[in-house]
mmCIF file of C-alpha atoms and ligand atoms in Angstrom:
data_model
loop_
_atom_site.group_PDB
_atom_site.id
_atom_site.type_symbol
_atom_site.label_atom_id
_atom_site.label_comp_id
_atom_site.label_asym_id
_atom_site.label_seq_id
_atom_site.Cartn_x
_atom_site.Cartn_y
_atom_site.Cartn_z
ATOM 1 C CA UNK R 1 -2.109 -2.294 19.248
ATOM 2 C CA UNK R 2 -3.955 1.048 18.447
ATOM 3 C CA UNK R 3 -3.504 2.264 14.918
ATOM 4 C CA UNK R 4 -1.702 5.209 16.424
ATOM 5 C CA UNK R 5 0.758 2.929 18.283
ATOM 6 C CA UNK R 6 1.120 2.082 21.966
ATOM 7 C CA UNK R 7 1.725 5.770 22.842
ATOM 8 C CA UNK R 8 -1.431 7.184 21.109
ATOM 9 C CA UNK R 9 -3.606 9.550 22.899
ATOM 10 C CA UNK R 10 -7.070 8.844 24.017
ATOM 11 C CA UNK R 11 -8.593 10.912 21.194
ATOM 12 C CA UNK R 12 -6.340 9.063 18.822
ATOM 13 C CA UNK R 13 -7.436 5.752 20.183
ATOM 14 C CA UNK R 14 -11.109 6.692 19.275
ATOM 15 C CA UNK R 15 -10.204 7.548 15.743
ATOM 16 C CA UNK R 16 -10.030 4.158 14.292
ATOM 17 C CA UNK R 17 -12.386 1.539 12.994
ATOM 18 C CA UNK R 18 -12.439 -2.177 12.059
ATOM 19 C CA UNK R 19 -15.022 -1.436 9.392
ATOM 20 C CA UNK R 20 -14.146 -2.601 6.015
ATOM 21 C CA UNK R 21 -13.625 -0.377 2.813
ATOM 22 C CA UNK R 22 -15.465 -1.266 -0.482
ATOM 23 C CA UNK R 23 -11.923 -2.404 -1.670
ATOM 24 C CA UNK R 24 -11.908 -5.148 1.113
ATOM 25 C CA UNK R 25 -15.365 -6.493 0.542
ATOM 26 C CA UNK R 26 -16.641 -9.324 -1.693
ATOM 27 C CA UNK R 27 -20.232 -9.132 -0.812
ATOM 28 C CA UNK R 28 -21.809 -7.711 -3.887
ATOM 29 C CA UNK R 29 -19.979 -4.301 -3.785
ATOM 30 C CA UNK R 30 -17.998 -5.185 -6.820
ATOM 31 C CA UNK R 31 -19.064 -2.011 -8.773
ATOM 32 C CA UNK R 32 -18.245 0.365 -6.072
ATOM 33 C CA UNK R 33 -15.000 -1.467 -5.444
ATOM 34 C CA UNK R 34 -14.073 -0.947 -9.287
ATOM 35 C CA UNK R 35 -15.227 2.722 -8.779
ATOM 36 C CA UNK R 36 -12.765 3.156 -5.918
ATOM 37 C CA UNK R 37 -9.950 1.415 -7.942
ATOM 38 C CA UNK R 38 -10.589 3.622 -11.006
ATOM 39 C CA UNK R 39 -10.644 6.829 -8.821
ATOM 40 C CA UNK R 40 -7.252 5.662 -7.368
ATOM 41 C CA UNK R 41 -5.740 5.196 -10.672
ATOM 42 C CA UNK R 42 -7.257 8.401 -12.092
ATOM 43 C CA UNK R 43 -5.907 10.606 -9.091
ATOM 44 C CA UNK R 44 -2.618 8.586 -9.397
ATOM 45 C CA UNK R 45 -2.327 10.019 -12.866
ATOM 46 C CA UNK R 46 -3.775 13.419 -12.375
ATOM 47 C CA UNK R 47 -1.719 14.188 -9.251
ATOM 48 C CA UNK R 48 1.338 12.155 -10.581
ATOM 49 C CA UNK R 49 1.354 9.900 -7.751
ATOM 50 C CA UNK R 50 2.271 6.860 -9.938
ATOM 51 C CA UNK R 51 5.313 8.874 -11.190
ATOM 52 C CA UNK R 52 6.398 10.010 -7.639
ATOM 53 C CA UNK R 53 6.007 6.541 -6.184
ATOM 54 C CA UNK R 54 7.936 5.016 -9.214
ATOM 55 C CA UNK R 55 10.785 7.594 -8.608
ATOM 56 C CA UNK R 56 11.037 6.685 -4.940
ATOM 57 C CA UNK R 57 11.016 2.894 -5.760
ATOM 58 C CA UNK R 58 13.674 3.170 -8.624
ATOM 59 C CA UNK R 59 15.852 5.385 -6.434
ATOM 60 C CA UNK R 60 16.073 2.354 -4.043
ATOM 61 C CA UNK R 61 17.288 0.135 -6.951
ATOM 62 C CA UNK R 62 19.490 2.750 -8.798
ATOM 63 C CA UNK R 63 22.554 0.544 -8.238
ATOM 64 C CA UNK R 64 20.953 -2.662 -9.599
ATOM 65 C CA UNK R 65 21.315 -3.063 -13.441
ATOM 66 C CA UNK R 66 18.219 -5.096 -14.202
ATOM 67 C CA UNK R 67 16.140 -4.747 -10.815
ATOM 68 C CA UNK R 68 13.473 -7.380 -10.138
ATOM 69 C CA UNK R 69 10.520 -5.649 -8.503
ATOM 70 C CA UNK R 70 7.602 -7.271 -6.850
ATOM 71 C CA UNK R 71 4.389 -4.854 -6.613
ATOM 72 C CA UNK R 72 2.162 -6.148 -4.028
ATOM 73 C CA UNK R 73 -1.422 -4.961 -3.731
ATOM 74 C CA UNK R 74 -1.135 -3.570 -7.371
ATOM 75 C CA UNK R 75 -4.896 -3.052 -7.707
ATOM 76 C CA UNK R 76 -5.302 -1.213 -10.991
ATOM 77 C CA UNK R 77 -1.692 -1.675 -11.858
ATOM 78 C CA UNK R 78 -0.833 2.006 -12.462
ATOM 79 C CA UNK R 79 2.396 1.916 -10.383
ATOM 80 C CA UNK R 80 3.786 -1.209 -12.275
ATOM 81 C CA UNK R 81 3.057 0.421 -15.613
ATOM 82 C CA UNK R 82 5.023 3.551 -14.496
ATOM 83 C CA UNK R 83 7.798 1.486 -13.305
ATOM 84 C CA UNK R 84 8.093 -0.325 -16.569
ATOM 85 C CA UNK R 85 7.797 2.924 -18.364
ATOM 86 C CA UNK R 86 10.489 4.562 -16.427
ATOM 87 C CA UNK R 87 13.112 1.793 -16.244
ATOM 88 C CA UNK R 88 14.184 0.138 -19.461
ATOM 89 C CA UNK R 89 15.105 -3.247 -18.119
ATOM 90 C CA UNK R 90 13.271 -3.592 -14.855
ATOM 91 C CA UNK R 91 11.372 -6.930 -14.367
ATOM 92 C CA UNK R 92 8.013 -6.320 -12.520
ATOM 93 C CA UNK R 93 5.892 -9.015 -11.013
ATOM 94 C CA UNK R 94 2.498 -7.306 -10.669
ATOM 95 C CA UNK R 95 0.425 -8.992 -7.942
ATOM 96 C CA UNK R 96 -2.635 -8.631 -5.880
ATOM 97 C CA UNK R 97 -4.463 -10.927 -3.491
ATOM 98 C CA UNK R 98 -7.858 -10.178 -5.146
ATOM 99 C CA UNK R 99 -8.638 -12.550 -7.959
ATOM 100 C CA UNK R 100 -10.790 -10.116 -9.854
ATOM 101 C CA UNK R 101 -7.980 -7.653 -9.902
ATOM 102 C CA UNK R 102 -5.409 -10.203 -10.837
ATOM 103 C CA UNK R 103 -7.794 -11.220 -13.780
ATOM 104 C CA UNK R 104 -8.265 -7.552 -14.944
ATOM 105 C CA UNK R 105 -4.444 -7.012 -14.835
ATOM 106 C CA UNK R 106 -3.759 -10.247 -16.912
ATOM 107 C CA UNK R 107 -6.310 -8.966 -19.521
ATOM 108 C CA UNK R 108 -4.760 -5.535 -19.835
ATOM 109 C CA UNK R 109 -1.412 -4.391 -21.226
ATOM 110 C CA UNK R 110 0.669 -5.733 -18.115
ATOM 111 C CA UNK R 111 -0.721 -9.255 -19.056
ATOM 112 C CA UNK R 112 1.242 -9.044 -22.492
ATOM 113 C CA UNK R 113 4.133 -6.764 -21.311
ATOM 114 C CA UNK R 114 7.479 -8.835 -21.945
ATOM 115 C CA UNK R 115 9.013 -7.625 -18.574
ATOM 116 C CA UNK R 116 5.932 -8.044 -16.547
ATOM 117 C CA UNK R 117 4.413 -11.236 -14.879
ATOM 118 C CA UNK R 118 0.969 -10.869 -13.421
ATOM 119 C CA UNK R 119 0.383 -13.122 -10.123
ATOM 120 C CA UNK R 120 -2.151 -13.706 -7.422
ATOM 121 C CA UNK R 121 -0.149 -13.137 -4.056
ATOM 122 C CA UNK R 122 -0.937 -12.376 -0.591
ATOM 123 C CA UNK R 123 1.343 -9.940 0.858
ATOM 124 C CA UNK R 124 1.099 -11.653 4.139
ATOM 125 C CA UNK R 125 2.206 -14.998 2.996
ATOM 126 C CA UNK R 126 4.159 -14.518 -0.352
ATOM 127 C CA UNK R 127 4.603 -17.536 -2.466
ATOM 128 C CA UNK R 128 8.150 -16.739 -3.551
ATOM 129 C CA UNK R 129 11.647 -17.976 -2.369
ATOM 130 C CA UNK R 130 13.880 -15.928 -0.102
ATOM 131 C CA UNK R 131 15.608 -13.235 -1.956
ATOM 132 C CA UNK R 132 13.694 -13.487 -5.183
ATOM 133 C CA UNK R 133 13.415 -9.668 -5.679
ATOM 134 C CA UNK R 134 15.531 -6.595 -5.302
ATOM 135 C CA UNK R 135 12.549 -4.636 -4.258
ATOM 136 C CA UNK R 136 9.002 -5.212 -2.895
ATOM 137 C CA UNK R 137 6.718 -2.233 -2.979
ATOM 138 C CA UNK R 138 3.262 -2.187 -1.166
ATOM 139 C CA UNK R 139 1.527 1.243 -2.259
ATOM 140 C CA UNK R 140 -1.689 2.572 -0.491
ATOM 141 C CA UNK R 141 -2.613 -0.810 0.853
ATOM 142 C CA UNK R 142 -0.791 -1.382 4.325
ATOM 143 C CA UNK R 143 -3.625 0.157 6.124
ATOM 144 C CA UNK R 144 -5.960 -2.360 4.838
ATOM 145 C CA UNK R 145 -4.445 -4.944 7.092
ATOM 146 C CA UNK R 146 -5.081 -5.362 10.850
ATOM 147 C CA UNK R 147 -1.949 -5.428 13.106
ATOM 148 C CA UNK R 148 -1.086 -8.904 13.023
ATOM 149 C CA UNK R 149 -1.352 -9.229 9.183
ATOM 150 C CA UNK R 150 0.463 -5.839 8.889
ATOM 151 C CA UNK R 151 3.385 -7.091 10.821
ATOM 152 C CA UNK R 152 3.571 -10.320 8.563
ATOM 153 C CA UNK R 153 4.045 -7.873 5.525
ATOM 154 C CA UNK R 154 7.328 -6.663 7.274
ATOM 155 C CA UNK R 155 8.469 -10.364 7.640
ATOM 156 C CA UNK R 156 7.447 -11.502 4.266
ATOM 157 C CA UNK R 157 8.363 -8.359 2.246
ATOM 158 C CA UNK R 158 11.980 -8.383 3.822
ATOM 159 C CA UNK R 159 12.203 -12.178 3.297
ATOM 160 C CA UNK R 160 11.500 -12.266 -0.467
ATOM 161 C CA UNK R 161 12.972 -8.845 -1.363
ATOM 162 C CA UNK R 162 16.357 -7.140 -0.167
ATOM 163 C CA UNK R 163 14.244 -4.075 0.325
ATOM 164 C CA UNK R 164 10.659 -3.539 1.186
ATOM 165 C CA UNK R 165 9.012 -0.192 0.446
ATOM 166 C CA UNK R 166 5.767 0.661 2.068
ATOM 167 C CA UNK R 167 4.094 3.723 0.772
ATOM 168 C CA UNK R 168 0.646 4.594 2.612
ATOM 169 C CA UNK R 169 -1.191 7.424 4.071
ATOM 170 C CA UNK R 170 -0.095 9.638 6.881
ATOM 171 C CA UNK R 171 -1.771 9.466 10.300
ATOM 172 C CA UNK R 172 -2.080 13.224 11.186
ATOM 173 C CA UNK R 173 -2.067 14.105 15.004
ATOM 174 C CA UNK R 174 -5.523 13.533 16.319
ATOM 175 C CA UNK R 175 -7.023 17.187 16.244
ATOM 176 C CA UNK R 176 -6.055 17.568 12.642
ATOM 177 C CA UNK R 177 -7.239 14.048 11.951
ATOM 178 C CA UNK R 178 -10.797 14.929 13.220
ATOM 179 C CA UNK R 179 -10.746 17.997 11.119
ATOM 180 C CA UNK R 180 -9.868 15.989 8.190
ATOM 181 C CA UNK R 181 -12.579 13.388 8.920
ATOM 182 C CA UNK R 182 -15.200 16.208 9.343
ATOM 183 C CA UNK R 183 -14.569 17.625 5.890
ATOM 184 C CA UNK R 184 -14.880 14.111 4.376
ATOM 185 C CA UNK R 185 -17.865 12.509 6.237
ATOM 186 C CA UNK R 186 -20.663 14.390 4.570
ATOM 187 C CA UNK R 187 -19.731 13.066 1.075
ATOM 188 C CA UNK R 188 -19.083 9.450 2.443
ATOM 189 C CA UNK R 189 -22.412 8.081 1.994
ATOM 190 C CA UNK R 190 -22.627 9.133 -1.725
ATOM 191 C CA UNK R 191 -19.058 8.665 -2.998
ATOM 192 C CA UNK R 192 -17.472 5.254 -2.790
ATOM 193 C CA UNK R 193 -13.828 6.928 -3.051
ATOM 194 C CA UNK R 194 -14.676 9.174 -0.225
ATOM 195 C CA UNK R 195 -16.189 6.304 1.864
ATOM 196 C CA UNK R 196 -13.004 4.351 1.509
ATOM 197 C CA UNK R 197 -10.976 7.459 2.203
ATOM 198 C CA UNK R 198 -12.643 8.016 5.538
ATOM 199 C CA UNK R 199 -12.084 4.329 6.585
ATOM 200 C CA UNK R 200 -8.542 4.386 5.254
ATOM 201 C CA UNK R 201 -7.882 7.487 7.372
ATOM 202 C CA UNK R 202 -9.266 5.799 10.585
ATOM 203 C CA UNK R 203 -7.008 2.650 9.757
ATOM 204 C CA UNK R 204 -3.790 4.539 8.889
ATOM 205 C CA UNK R 205 -0.920 3.677 11.154
ATOM 206 C CA UNK R 206 1.329 6.138 12.900
ATOM 207 C CA UNK R 207 5.069 6.165 12.570
ATOM 208 C CA UNK R 208 5.219 4.675 16.148
ATOM 209 C CA UNK R 209 2.898 1.982 15.207
ATOM 210 C CA UNK R 210 4.786 1.095 12.182
ATOM 211 C CA UNK R 211 8.075 0.682 14.202
ATOM 212 C CA UNK R 212 6.196 -1.595 16.633
ATOM 213 C CA UNK R 213 4.940 -3.759 13.779
ATOM 214 C CA UNK R 214 8.458 -4.068 12.148
ATOM 215 C CA UNK R 215 9.922 -4.908 15.499
ATOM 216 C CA UNK R 216 7.195 -7.708 16.187
ATOM 217 C CA UNK R 217 7.872 -9.072 12.806
ATOM 218 C CA UNK R 218 11.588 -9.575 13.321
ATOM 219 C CA UNK R 219 13.909 -7.497 15.613
ATOM 220 C CA UNK R 220 16.583 -7.683 12.780
ATOM 221 C CA UNK R 221 14.373 -5.476 10.584
ATOM 222 C CA UNK R 222 15.791 -1.995 10.274
ATOM 223 C CA UNK R 223 13.238 0.672 9.206
ATOM 224 C CA UNK R 224 13.699 4.160 7.871
ATOM 225 C CA UNK R 225 10.699 6.381 7.886
ATOM 226 C CA UNK R 226 9.864 9.600 6.021
ATOM 227 C CA UNK R 227 6.559 11.081 6.771
ATOM 228 C CA UNK R 228 4.746 14.442 6.541
ATOM 229 C CA UNK R 229 1.211 15.673 7.446
ATOM 230 C CA UNK R 230 -0.098 15.625 3.882
ATOM 231 C CA UNK R 231 2.371 13.655 2.055
ATOM 232 C CA UNK R 232 2.318 9.974 1.877
ATOM 233 C CA UNK R 233 4.134 7.930 4.556
ATOM 234 C CA UNK R 234 7.270 6.308 3.309
ATOM 235 C CA UNK R 235 8.731 3.104 5.009
ATOM 236 C CA UNK R 236 11.840 1.542 3.838
ATOM 237 C CA UNK R 237 12.607 -1.877 5.454
ATOM 238 C CA UNK R 238 15.502 -4.175 5.306
ATOM 239 C CA UNK R 239 16.976 -7.063 7.379
ATOM 240 C CA UNK R 240 20.137 -5.900 9.265
HETATM 241 C C1 SAM M 1 -6.363 0.785 -2.073
HETATM 242 S S1 SAM M 1 -5.950 -0.431 -3.202
HETATM 243 C C2 SAM M 1 -4.352 0.150 -3.760
HETATM 244 C C3 SAM M 1 -4.104 -0.018 -5.034
HETATM 245 C C4 SAM M 1 -2.917 0.497 -5.721
HETATM 246 N N1 SAM M 1 -1.634 -0.148 -5.101
HETATM 247 C C5 SAM M 1 -2.712 2.096 -5.554
HETATM 248 O O1 SAM M 1 -1.781 2.435 -5.178
HETATM 249 O O2 SAM M 1 -3.716 2.726 -5.883
HETATM 250 C C6 SAM M 1 -5.447 -1.793 -1.958
HETATM 251 C C7 SAM M 1 -5.136 -3.098 -2.765
HETATM 252 O O3 SAM M 1 -4.404 -3.992 -1.586
HETATM 253 C C8 SAM M 1 -4.896 -5.192 -1.996
HETATM 254 N N2 SAM M 1 -4.871 -5.931 -0.829
HETATM 255 C C9 SAM M 1 -5.456 -6.081 0.257
HETATM 256 N N3 SAM M 1 -4.927 -6.928 1.160
HETATM 257 C C10 SAM M 1 -3.871 -7.620 0.453
HETATM 258 C C11 SAM M 1 -2.899 -8.577 0.789
HETATM 259 N N4 SAM M 1 -2.979 -9.133 2.004
HETATM 260 N N5 SAM M 1 -2.033 -8.908 -0.105
HETATM 261 C C12 SAM M 1 -1.955 -8.396 -1.265
HETATM 262 N N6 SAM M 1 -2.763 -7.404 -1.619
HETATM 263 C C13 SAM M 1 -3.734 -6.901 -0.840
HETATM 264 C C14 SAM M 1 -6.395 -5.004 -2.450
HETATM 265 O O4 SAM M 1 -6.908 -5.987 -3.122
HETATM 266 C C15 SAM M 1 -6.243 -3.675 -3.298
HETATM 267 O O5 SAM M 1 -6.051 -3.967 -4.649
#
């Protein structure tokens, strides 16, 4: 399936790539990978994305007294730190598929936080029992996965948690997308964060693609989509 969905235009179908970001690679680009993660954490703090994403997540468990939250693809852990800061009794499982990130998270403040547990978990095959969490959240990571694996996240996230929240980059209409890529491309060879940003943009899924991925995972999964041209794309998924 094209990243723009089955109904994507010809131009939209050209605006995609299978090229990997530094974040996805383990072939000696560790320093660049870390630079991208640091930049994501920095922008998350400066533009208050950690706060905004935590507010969206906590709103979904507002009725649960001591919510059990699973963060998948936590990377630098900024969102988990914010969740623990903003909710006095939430218990947060902070996870990532990448061993180096998990080791860094364990060695930091999340590794000793009394309400946090750090684990190595793959969002496409989560090592946890059904219904272990009230909420699973996967932020700015979904586009890293090709369609078959991305669909597995819908199946697994809604299996282990009552609600799955995916927050990811929006996929603009193709002409605007082209314009956005043109402004970013000149800096991509020099700045790892922009390099990964260009690839992320090309790999972002459209609302139509997200609906198809959820349906493919399980026809009982119901999704609510909130999207904007520049705002992150929000997907809330539950089993009906
Ligand atoms: C761009 S970073 C996002 C980090 C952080 N969530 C944020 O909002 O800035 C993507 C993260 O997803 C992780 N990731 C990629 N594939 C994954 C998978 N199958 N399961 C869990 N995490 C995965 C990567 O290791 C990386 O830490």
